[in-house]
Coordinates of C-alpha atoms in Angstrom, one line a residue:
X636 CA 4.4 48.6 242.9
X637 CA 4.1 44.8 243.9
X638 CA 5.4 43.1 241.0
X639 CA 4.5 39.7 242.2
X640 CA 0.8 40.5 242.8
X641 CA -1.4 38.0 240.7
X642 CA -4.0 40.7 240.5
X643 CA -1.3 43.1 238.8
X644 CA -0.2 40.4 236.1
X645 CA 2.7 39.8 238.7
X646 CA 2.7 35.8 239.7
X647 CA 3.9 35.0 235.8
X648 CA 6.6 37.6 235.4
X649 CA 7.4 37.2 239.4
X650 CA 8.7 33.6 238.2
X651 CA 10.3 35.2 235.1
X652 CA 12.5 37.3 238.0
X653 CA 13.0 34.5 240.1
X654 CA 14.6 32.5 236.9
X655 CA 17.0 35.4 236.3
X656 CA 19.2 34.1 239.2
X657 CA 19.4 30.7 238.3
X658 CA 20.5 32.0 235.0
X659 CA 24.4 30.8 234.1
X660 CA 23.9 28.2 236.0
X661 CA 21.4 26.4 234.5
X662 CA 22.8 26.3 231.1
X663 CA 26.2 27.0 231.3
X664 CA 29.3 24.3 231.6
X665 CA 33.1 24.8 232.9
X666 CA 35.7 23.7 230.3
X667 CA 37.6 21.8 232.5
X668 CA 39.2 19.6 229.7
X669 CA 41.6 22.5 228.6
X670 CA 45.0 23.0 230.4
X671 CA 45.1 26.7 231.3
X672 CA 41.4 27.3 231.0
X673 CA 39.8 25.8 233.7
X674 CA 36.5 27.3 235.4
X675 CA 35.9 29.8 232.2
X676 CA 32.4 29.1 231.8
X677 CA 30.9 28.3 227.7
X678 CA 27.1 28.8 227.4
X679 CA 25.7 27.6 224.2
X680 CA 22.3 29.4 223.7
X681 CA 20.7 26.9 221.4
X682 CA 21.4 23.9 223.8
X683 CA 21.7 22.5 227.2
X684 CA 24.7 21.8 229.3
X685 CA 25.5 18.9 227.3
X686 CA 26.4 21.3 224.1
X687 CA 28.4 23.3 226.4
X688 CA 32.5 21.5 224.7
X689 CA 31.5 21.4 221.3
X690 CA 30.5 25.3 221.6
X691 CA 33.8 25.8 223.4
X692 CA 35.4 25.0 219.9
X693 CA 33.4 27.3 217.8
X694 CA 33.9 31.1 217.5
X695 CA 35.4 34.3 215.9
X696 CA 39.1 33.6 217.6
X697 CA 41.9 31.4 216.1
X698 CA 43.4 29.5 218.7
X699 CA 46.6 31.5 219.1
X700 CA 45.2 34.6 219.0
X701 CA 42.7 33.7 221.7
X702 CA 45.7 31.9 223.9
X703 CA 47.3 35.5 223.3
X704 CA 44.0 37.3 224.6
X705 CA 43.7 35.4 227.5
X706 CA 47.0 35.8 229.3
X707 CA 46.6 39.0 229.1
X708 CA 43.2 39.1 230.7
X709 CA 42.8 36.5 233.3
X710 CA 44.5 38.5 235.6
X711 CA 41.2 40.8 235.6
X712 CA 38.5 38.6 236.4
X713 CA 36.2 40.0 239.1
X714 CA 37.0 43.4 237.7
X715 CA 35.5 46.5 236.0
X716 CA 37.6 46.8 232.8
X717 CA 35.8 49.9 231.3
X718 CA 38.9 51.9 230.5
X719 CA 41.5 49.7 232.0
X720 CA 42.6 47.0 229.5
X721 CA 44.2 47.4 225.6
X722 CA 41.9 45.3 223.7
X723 CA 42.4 43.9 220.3
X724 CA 41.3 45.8 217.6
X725 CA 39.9 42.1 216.4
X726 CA 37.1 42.0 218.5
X727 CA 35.9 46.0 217.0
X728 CA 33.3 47.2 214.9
X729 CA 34.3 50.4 212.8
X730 CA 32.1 52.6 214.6
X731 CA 32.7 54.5 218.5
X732 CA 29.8 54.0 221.2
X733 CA 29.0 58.0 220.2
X734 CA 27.8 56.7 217.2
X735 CA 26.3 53.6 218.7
X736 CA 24.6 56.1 220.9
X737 CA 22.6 57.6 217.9
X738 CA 21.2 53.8 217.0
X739 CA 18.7 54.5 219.2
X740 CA 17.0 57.2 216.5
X741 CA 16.3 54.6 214.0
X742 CA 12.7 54.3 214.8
X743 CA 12.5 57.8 216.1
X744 CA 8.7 57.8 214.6
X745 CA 7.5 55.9 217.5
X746 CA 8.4 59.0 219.8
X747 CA 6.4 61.2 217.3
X748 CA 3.4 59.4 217.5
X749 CA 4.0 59.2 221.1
X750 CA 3.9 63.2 221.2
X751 CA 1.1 62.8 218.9
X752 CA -1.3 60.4 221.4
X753 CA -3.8 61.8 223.2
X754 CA -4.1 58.8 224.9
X755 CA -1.4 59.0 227.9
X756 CA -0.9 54.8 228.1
X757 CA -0.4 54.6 224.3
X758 CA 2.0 57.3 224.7
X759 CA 3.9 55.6 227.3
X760 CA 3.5 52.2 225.2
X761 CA 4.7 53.8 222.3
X762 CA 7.9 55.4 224.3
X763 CA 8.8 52.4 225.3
X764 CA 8.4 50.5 222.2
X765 CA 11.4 53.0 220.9
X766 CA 13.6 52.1 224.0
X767 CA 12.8 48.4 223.1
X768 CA 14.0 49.0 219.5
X769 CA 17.4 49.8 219.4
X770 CA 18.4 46.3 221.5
X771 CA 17.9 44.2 217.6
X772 CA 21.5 46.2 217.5
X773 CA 22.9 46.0 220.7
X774 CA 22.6 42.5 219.9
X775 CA 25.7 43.0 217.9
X776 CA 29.0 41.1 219.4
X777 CA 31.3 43.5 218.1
X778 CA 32.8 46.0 220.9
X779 CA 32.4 49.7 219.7
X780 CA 35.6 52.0 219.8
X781 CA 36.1 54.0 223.2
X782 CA 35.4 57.4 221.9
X783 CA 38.8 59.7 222.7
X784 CA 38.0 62.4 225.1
X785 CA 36.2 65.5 222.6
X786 CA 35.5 63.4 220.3
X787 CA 32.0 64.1 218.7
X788 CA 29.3 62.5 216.8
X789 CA 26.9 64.3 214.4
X790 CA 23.8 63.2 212.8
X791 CA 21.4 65.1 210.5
X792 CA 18.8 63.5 207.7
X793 CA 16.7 61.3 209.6
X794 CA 13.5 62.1 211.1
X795 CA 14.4 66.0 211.0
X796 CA 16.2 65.2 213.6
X797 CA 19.5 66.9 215.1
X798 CA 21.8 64.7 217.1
X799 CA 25.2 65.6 219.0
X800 CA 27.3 63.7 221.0
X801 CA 30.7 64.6 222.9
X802 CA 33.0 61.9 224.9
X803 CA 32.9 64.4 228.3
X804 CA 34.9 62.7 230.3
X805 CA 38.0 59.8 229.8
X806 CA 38.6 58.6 233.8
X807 CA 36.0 57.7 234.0
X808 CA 34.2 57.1 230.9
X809 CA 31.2 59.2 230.0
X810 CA 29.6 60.5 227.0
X811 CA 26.7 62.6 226.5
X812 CA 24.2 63.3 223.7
X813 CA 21.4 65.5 222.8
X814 CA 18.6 64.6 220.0
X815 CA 15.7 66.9 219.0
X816 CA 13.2 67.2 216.7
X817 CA 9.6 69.0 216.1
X818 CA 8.2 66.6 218.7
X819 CA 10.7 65.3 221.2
X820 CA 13.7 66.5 223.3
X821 CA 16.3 63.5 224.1
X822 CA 19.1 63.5 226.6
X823 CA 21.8 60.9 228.1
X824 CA 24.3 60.7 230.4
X825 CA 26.0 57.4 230.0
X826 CA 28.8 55.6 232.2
X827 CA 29.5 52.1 231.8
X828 CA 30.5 49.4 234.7
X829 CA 31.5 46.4 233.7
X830 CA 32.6 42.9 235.5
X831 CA 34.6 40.4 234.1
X832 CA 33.9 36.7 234.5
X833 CA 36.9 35.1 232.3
X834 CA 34.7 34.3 229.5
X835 CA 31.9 36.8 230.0
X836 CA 31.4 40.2 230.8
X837 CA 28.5 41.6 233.0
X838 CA 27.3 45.2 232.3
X839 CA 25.8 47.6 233.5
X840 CA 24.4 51.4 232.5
X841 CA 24.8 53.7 234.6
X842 CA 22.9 56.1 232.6
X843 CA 20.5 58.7 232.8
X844 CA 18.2 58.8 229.7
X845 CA 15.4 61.5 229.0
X846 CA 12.7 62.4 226.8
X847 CA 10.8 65.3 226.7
X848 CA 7.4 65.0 224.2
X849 CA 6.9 68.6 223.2
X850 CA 3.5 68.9 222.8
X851 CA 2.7 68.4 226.2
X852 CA 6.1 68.8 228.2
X853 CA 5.9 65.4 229.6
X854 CA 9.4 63.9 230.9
X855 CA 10.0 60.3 230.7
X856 CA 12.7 58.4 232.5
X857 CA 14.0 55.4 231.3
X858 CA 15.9 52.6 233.7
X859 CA 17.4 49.7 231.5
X860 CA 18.4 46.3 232.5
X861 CA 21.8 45.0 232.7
X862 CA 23.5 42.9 229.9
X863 CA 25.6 40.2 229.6
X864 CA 27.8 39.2 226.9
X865 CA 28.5 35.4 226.6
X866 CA 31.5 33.4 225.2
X867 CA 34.1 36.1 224.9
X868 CA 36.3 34.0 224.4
X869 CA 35.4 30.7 223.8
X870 CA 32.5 29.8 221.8
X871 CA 30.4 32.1 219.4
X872 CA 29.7 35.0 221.2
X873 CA 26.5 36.3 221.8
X874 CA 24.4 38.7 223.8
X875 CA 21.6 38.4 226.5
X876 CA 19.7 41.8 228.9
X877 CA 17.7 39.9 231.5
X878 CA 15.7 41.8 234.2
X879 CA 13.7 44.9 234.6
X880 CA 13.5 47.9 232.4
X881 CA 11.1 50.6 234.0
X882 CA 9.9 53.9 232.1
X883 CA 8.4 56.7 234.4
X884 CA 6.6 59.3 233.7
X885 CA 7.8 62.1 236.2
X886 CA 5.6 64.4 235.4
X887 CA 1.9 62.2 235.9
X888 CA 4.0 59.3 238.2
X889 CA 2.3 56.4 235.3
X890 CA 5.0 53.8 234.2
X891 CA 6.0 51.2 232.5
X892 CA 7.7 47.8 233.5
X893 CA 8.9 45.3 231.2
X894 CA 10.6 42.0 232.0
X895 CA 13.3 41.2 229.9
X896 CA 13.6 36.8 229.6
X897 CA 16.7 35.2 230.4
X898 CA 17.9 32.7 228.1
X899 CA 16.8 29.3 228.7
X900 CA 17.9 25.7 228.1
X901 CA 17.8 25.4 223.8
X902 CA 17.1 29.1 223.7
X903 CA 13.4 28.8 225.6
X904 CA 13.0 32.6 226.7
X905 CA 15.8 34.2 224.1
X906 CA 14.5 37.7 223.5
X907 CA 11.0 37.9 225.0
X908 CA 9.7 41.1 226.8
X909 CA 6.4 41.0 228.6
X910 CA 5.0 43.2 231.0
X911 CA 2.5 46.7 231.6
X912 CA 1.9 50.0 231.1
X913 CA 0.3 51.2 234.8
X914 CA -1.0 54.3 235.3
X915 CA -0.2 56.4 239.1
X916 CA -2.7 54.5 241.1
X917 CA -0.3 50.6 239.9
X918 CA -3.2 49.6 238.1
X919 CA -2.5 47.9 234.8
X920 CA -3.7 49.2 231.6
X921 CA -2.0 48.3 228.6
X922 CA -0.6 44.7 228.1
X923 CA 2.9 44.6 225.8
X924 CA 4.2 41.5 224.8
X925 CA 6.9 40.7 222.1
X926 CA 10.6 40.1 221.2
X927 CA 13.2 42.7 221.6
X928 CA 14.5 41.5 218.2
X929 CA 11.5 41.0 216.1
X930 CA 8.2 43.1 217.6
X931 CA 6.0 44.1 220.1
X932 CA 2.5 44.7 220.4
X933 CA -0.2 46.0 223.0
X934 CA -3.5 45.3 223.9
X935 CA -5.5 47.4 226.4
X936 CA -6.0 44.8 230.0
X937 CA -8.6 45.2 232.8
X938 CA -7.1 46.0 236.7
X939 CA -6.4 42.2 236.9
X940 CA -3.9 42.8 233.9
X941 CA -6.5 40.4 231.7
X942 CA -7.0 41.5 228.0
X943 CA -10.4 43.9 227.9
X944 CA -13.2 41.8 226.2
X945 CA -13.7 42.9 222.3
X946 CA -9.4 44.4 221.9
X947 CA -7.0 42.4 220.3
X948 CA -3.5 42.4 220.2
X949 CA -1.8 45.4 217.9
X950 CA 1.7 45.4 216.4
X951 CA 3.3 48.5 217.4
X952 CA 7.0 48.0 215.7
X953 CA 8.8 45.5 213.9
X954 CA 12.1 45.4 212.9
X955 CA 13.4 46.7 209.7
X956 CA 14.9 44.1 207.7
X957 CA 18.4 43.7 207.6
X958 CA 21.4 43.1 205.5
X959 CA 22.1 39.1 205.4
X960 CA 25.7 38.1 206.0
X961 CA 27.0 41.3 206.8
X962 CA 30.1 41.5 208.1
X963 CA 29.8 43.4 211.1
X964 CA 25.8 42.4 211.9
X965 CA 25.1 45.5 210.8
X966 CA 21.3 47.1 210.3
X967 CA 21.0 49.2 206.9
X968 CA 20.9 52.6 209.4
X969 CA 23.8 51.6 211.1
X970 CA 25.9 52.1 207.4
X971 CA 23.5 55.2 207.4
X972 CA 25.3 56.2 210.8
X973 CA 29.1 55.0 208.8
X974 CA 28.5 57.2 205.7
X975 CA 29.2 60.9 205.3
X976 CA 25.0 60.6 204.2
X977 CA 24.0 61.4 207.5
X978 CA 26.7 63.9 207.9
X979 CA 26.3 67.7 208.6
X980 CA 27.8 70.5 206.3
X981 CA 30.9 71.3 207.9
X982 CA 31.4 68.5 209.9
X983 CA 33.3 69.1 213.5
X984 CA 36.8 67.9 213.0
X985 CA 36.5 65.6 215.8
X986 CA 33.5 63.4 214.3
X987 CA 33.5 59.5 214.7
X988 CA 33.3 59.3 211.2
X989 CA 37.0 60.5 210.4
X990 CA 39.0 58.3 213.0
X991 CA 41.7 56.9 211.1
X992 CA 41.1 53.5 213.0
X993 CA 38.0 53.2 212.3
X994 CA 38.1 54.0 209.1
X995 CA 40.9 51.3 208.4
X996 CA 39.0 48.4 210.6
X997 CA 35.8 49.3 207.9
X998 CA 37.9 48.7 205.0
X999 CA 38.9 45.7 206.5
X1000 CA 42.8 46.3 207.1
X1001 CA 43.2 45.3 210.9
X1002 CA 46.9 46.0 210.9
X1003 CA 46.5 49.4 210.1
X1004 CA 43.3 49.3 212.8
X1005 CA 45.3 47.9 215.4
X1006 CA 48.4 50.7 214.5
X1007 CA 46.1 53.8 214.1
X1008 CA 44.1 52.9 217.9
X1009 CA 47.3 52.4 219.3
X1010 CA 48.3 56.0 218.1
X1011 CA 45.3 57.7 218.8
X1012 CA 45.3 56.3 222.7
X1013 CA 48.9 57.2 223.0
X1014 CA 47.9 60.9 221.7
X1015 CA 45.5 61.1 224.1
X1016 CA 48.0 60.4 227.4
X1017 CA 50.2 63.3 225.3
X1018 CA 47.7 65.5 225.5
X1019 CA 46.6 64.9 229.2
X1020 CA 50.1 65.1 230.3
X1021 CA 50.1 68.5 228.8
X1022 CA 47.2 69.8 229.9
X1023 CA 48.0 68.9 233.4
X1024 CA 51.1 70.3 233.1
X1025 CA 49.6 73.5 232.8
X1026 CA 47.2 73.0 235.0
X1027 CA 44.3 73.1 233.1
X1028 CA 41.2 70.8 233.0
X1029 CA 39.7 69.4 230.1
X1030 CA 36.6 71.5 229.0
X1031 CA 33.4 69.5 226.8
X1032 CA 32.3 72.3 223.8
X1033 CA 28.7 71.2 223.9
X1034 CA 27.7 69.9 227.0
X1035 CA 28.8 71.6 230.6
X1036 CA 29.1 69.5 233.6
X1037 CA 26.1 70.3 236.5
X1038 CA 26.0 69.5 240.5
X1039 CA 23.3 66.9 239.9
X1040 CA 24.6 63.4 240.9
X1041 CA 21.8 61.0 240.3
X1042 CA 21.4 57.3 242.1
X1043 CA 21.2 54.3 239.4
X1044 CA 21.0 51.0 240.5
X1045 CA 24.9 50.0 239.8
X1046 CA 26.0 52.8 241.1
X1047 CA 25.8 57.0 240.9
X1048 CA 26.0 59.4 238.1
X1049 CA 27.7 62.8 237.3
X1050 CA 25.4 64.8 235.1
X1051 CA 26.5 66.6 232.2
X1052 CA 23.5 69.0 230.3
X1053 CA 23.2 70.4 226.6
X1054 CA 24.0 73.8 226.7
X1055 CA 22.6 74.8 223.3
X1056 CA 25.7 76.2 221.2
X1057 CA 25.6 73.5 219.1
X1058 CA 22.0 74.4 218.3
X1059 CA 23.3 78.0 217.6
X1060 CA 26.8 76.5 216.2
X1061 CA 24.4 74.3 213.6
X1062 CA 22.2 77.0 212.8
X1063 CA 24.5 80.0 212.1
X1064 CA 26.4 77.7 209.3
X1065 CA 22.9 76.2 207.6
X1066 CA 21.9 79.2 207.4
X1067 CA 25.3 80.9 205.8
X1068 CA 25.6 80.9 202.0
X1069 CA 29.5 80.9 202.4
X1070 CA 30.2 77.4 203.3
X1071 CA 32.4 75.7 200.7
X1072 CA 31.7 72.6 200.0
X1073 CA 34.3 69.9 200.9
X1074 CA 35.5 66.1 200.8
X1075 CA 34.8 65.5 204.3
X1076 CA 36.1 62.4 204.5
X1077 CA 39.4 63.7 203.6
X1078 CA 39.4 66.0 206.9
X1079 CA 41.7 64.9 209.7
X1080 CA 40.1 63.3 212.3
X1081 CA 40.9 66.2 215.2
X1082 CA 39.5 66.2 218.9
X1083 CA 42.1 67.8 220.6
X1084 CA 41.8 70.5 222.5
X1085 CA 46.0 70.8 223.1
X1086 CA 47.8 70.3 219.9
X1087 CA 50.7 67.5 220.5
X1088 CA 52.3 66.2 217.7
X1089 CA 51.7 62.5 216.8
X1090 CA 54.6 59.9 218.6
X1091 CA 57.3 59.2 216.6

């Protein structure tokens, strides 16, 4: 598809493309005026380069933790930093990217009435309204924990939907989940690669995400756009996901491609996605149009990509309304995702929801946080050392590793598959009139698969 054809609604988002370059430069200012710091680059979102020193001041970081911070990292610009660095623990939310993973379900109602469409541009529009949905949090500029390797993730009570997720793999990074309900199938592979810039971080998904509408077997695949996070260190930090996100269908060959605004001078652009739902032949047929952290809405468009005569726009989804002043950013499902509410009977020993370090960080003791990550990482060399030892290889319970690598565009993907037990595990225990009822917040959190005593 020629996305800069004017007779496919191209020559406007062409020049929203051709902006995305120029972006950093064009708003962004080099704090030259600190010993030390030179070259890190402070982008204030609300203003122009002009507001770039008295952002430079403002931020989440007192000045000798952030002097702290940054002799450690500066050695590591240009580099992918993924799994390599020791961060500190006051720059985490209390919750692990498994459970971050599982934010995407919040407005898991948009993929049933996607199932439900008989229309098959709707259903596409409506698919990738719910991709769209979970970026209001992404938006957070907390970092998530790194999930230990077995660690899980478990969510029940929303939606009727089932969701699992298992950290498969530690070098490198990649976690997998599994969600499923009456009317949809999802599955992810997700890896990480990151670059870091000194005061920003560039990253990029290499992911492979999947849904599978039941009703009529359909298989959509979803390609995101990057992200960048802005003013790590000095400045208030914040988040931005300029470019392309494309959702094919594989099984008809229709798609959807959405262009994702850079941030402008004063914020002109912040959050605004526009682009098309085109059906096999590249002809446009459904107009979307919103804000990634507010709404979107459709309208149905002519082969030019102009609205058809008697339509009007249509809200499909709007953000649920949030906490104010939360601490964390947080949405009210993402305290859903926190609580034992949304918790399983039984719950695996190795769920996010029982690290002791994120636990500590959510009742707001980062001394303890800071203690309890350090332990649970140096655990986690125990127990490789061990199992290499004995020359074994780590083994994931609920996902098995397949021969499929798949191309992203940042780089190439080892796919891991749901294998089902923990449909079978989940069943055989709701189903069993024996289970006790327990204080599952009192379990220990438990993801090893070698047991080595905790370091003195």
């Amino acid at each position: 598809m020629d996305s800069t054809d004017p007779k496919k609604g191209g020559g406007f988002f062409s020049s929203i493309a051709a902006s995305i370059s120029n972006f950093g430069s064009a708003m962004s200012k080099s704090v030259n005026g600190l010993i030390g710091y030179e070259g890190l680059e402070v982008v204030n979102p609300e203003g122009g380069t002009e507001d770039a020193e008295a952002e430079a001041s403002k931020g989440r970081w007192k000045q000798e933790d952030r002097d702290s911070y940054w002799k450690i990292m500066q050695k590591y610009i240009g580099s992918d930093v993924t799994s390599m660095v020791t961060l500190p623990v006051l720059i985490f939310e209390p919750m692990s990217m498994l459970q971050k993973m599982a934010e995407l379900m919040e407005y898991s109602y948009l993929l049933d009435l996607a199932d439900e469409c008989e229309d098959p541009y709707m259903r596409l529009m409506y698919a990738t309204t719910w991709f769209i949905s979970v970026y209001y949090a992404l938006q957070r500029t907390w970092k998530p924990f790194n999930p230990i390797l077995g660690e899980t993730y478990e969510m029940v009570n929303h939606g009727g939907i089932t969701f699992i997720s298992e950290q498969v793999s530690h070098h490198p990074p990649i976690s997998a989940g599994h969600a499923e309900n009456e009317h949809f199938i999802y599955d992810i592979t997700s890896k990480v690669k990151t670059k870091f810039l000194g005061n920003s971080v560039d990253v990029y998904p290499i992911g492979r995400s999947r849904v599978t509408l039941k009703r009529d077997g359909v298989v959509l695949d979803l390609v995101p756009p990057p992200t960048k996070v802005n003013n790590l260190i000095f400045g208030r930090t914040w988040v931005d996901s300029p470019g392309e996100m494309v959702l094919t269908n594989l099984t008809t060959g229709d798609k959807v491609v959405l262009y994702f605004q850079p941030c402008g001078w004063f914020g002109a652009g912040r959050y605004e996605v526009d682009g098309y739902v085109y059906n096999a032949a590249e002809e446009p047929k459904i107009l979307m149009t919103g804000k990634w952290n507010e709404s979107m809405s459709y309208q149905p468009c002519d082969s030019e990509g102009e609205p058809l005569p008697g339509t009007e726009l249509k809200e499909a989804w709007r953000v649920a309304k949030a906490p104010e002043n939360d601490r964390f950013q947080y949405t009210h499902f993402a305290h859903k995702l926190n609580s034992f509410d949304t918790a399983p009977k039984k719950l695996l020993e190795s769920d996010s929801r029982l690290r002791p370090d994120r636990s500590a960080l959510e009742s707001g003791d980062l001394s303890q946080a800071g203690f309890e990550k350090s332990r649970l990482e140096e655990r986690q060399r125990a127990e490789k050392r061990s199992r290499e030892s004995a020359g074994h290889q780590f083994t994931p319970k609920w996902f098995d590793p397949t021969s499929e690598v798949t191309p992203t565009p940042w780089g190439d993907l080892e796919i891991y598959c749901y294998n089902g037990k923990y449909t079978e595990h989940r069943a055989a225990i709701d189903s069993s009139d024996s289970v006790i009822e327990t204080d599952v917040s009192s379990k220990e959190f438990n993801p090893w698969q070698y047991e080595i005593s905790s370091p003195e």
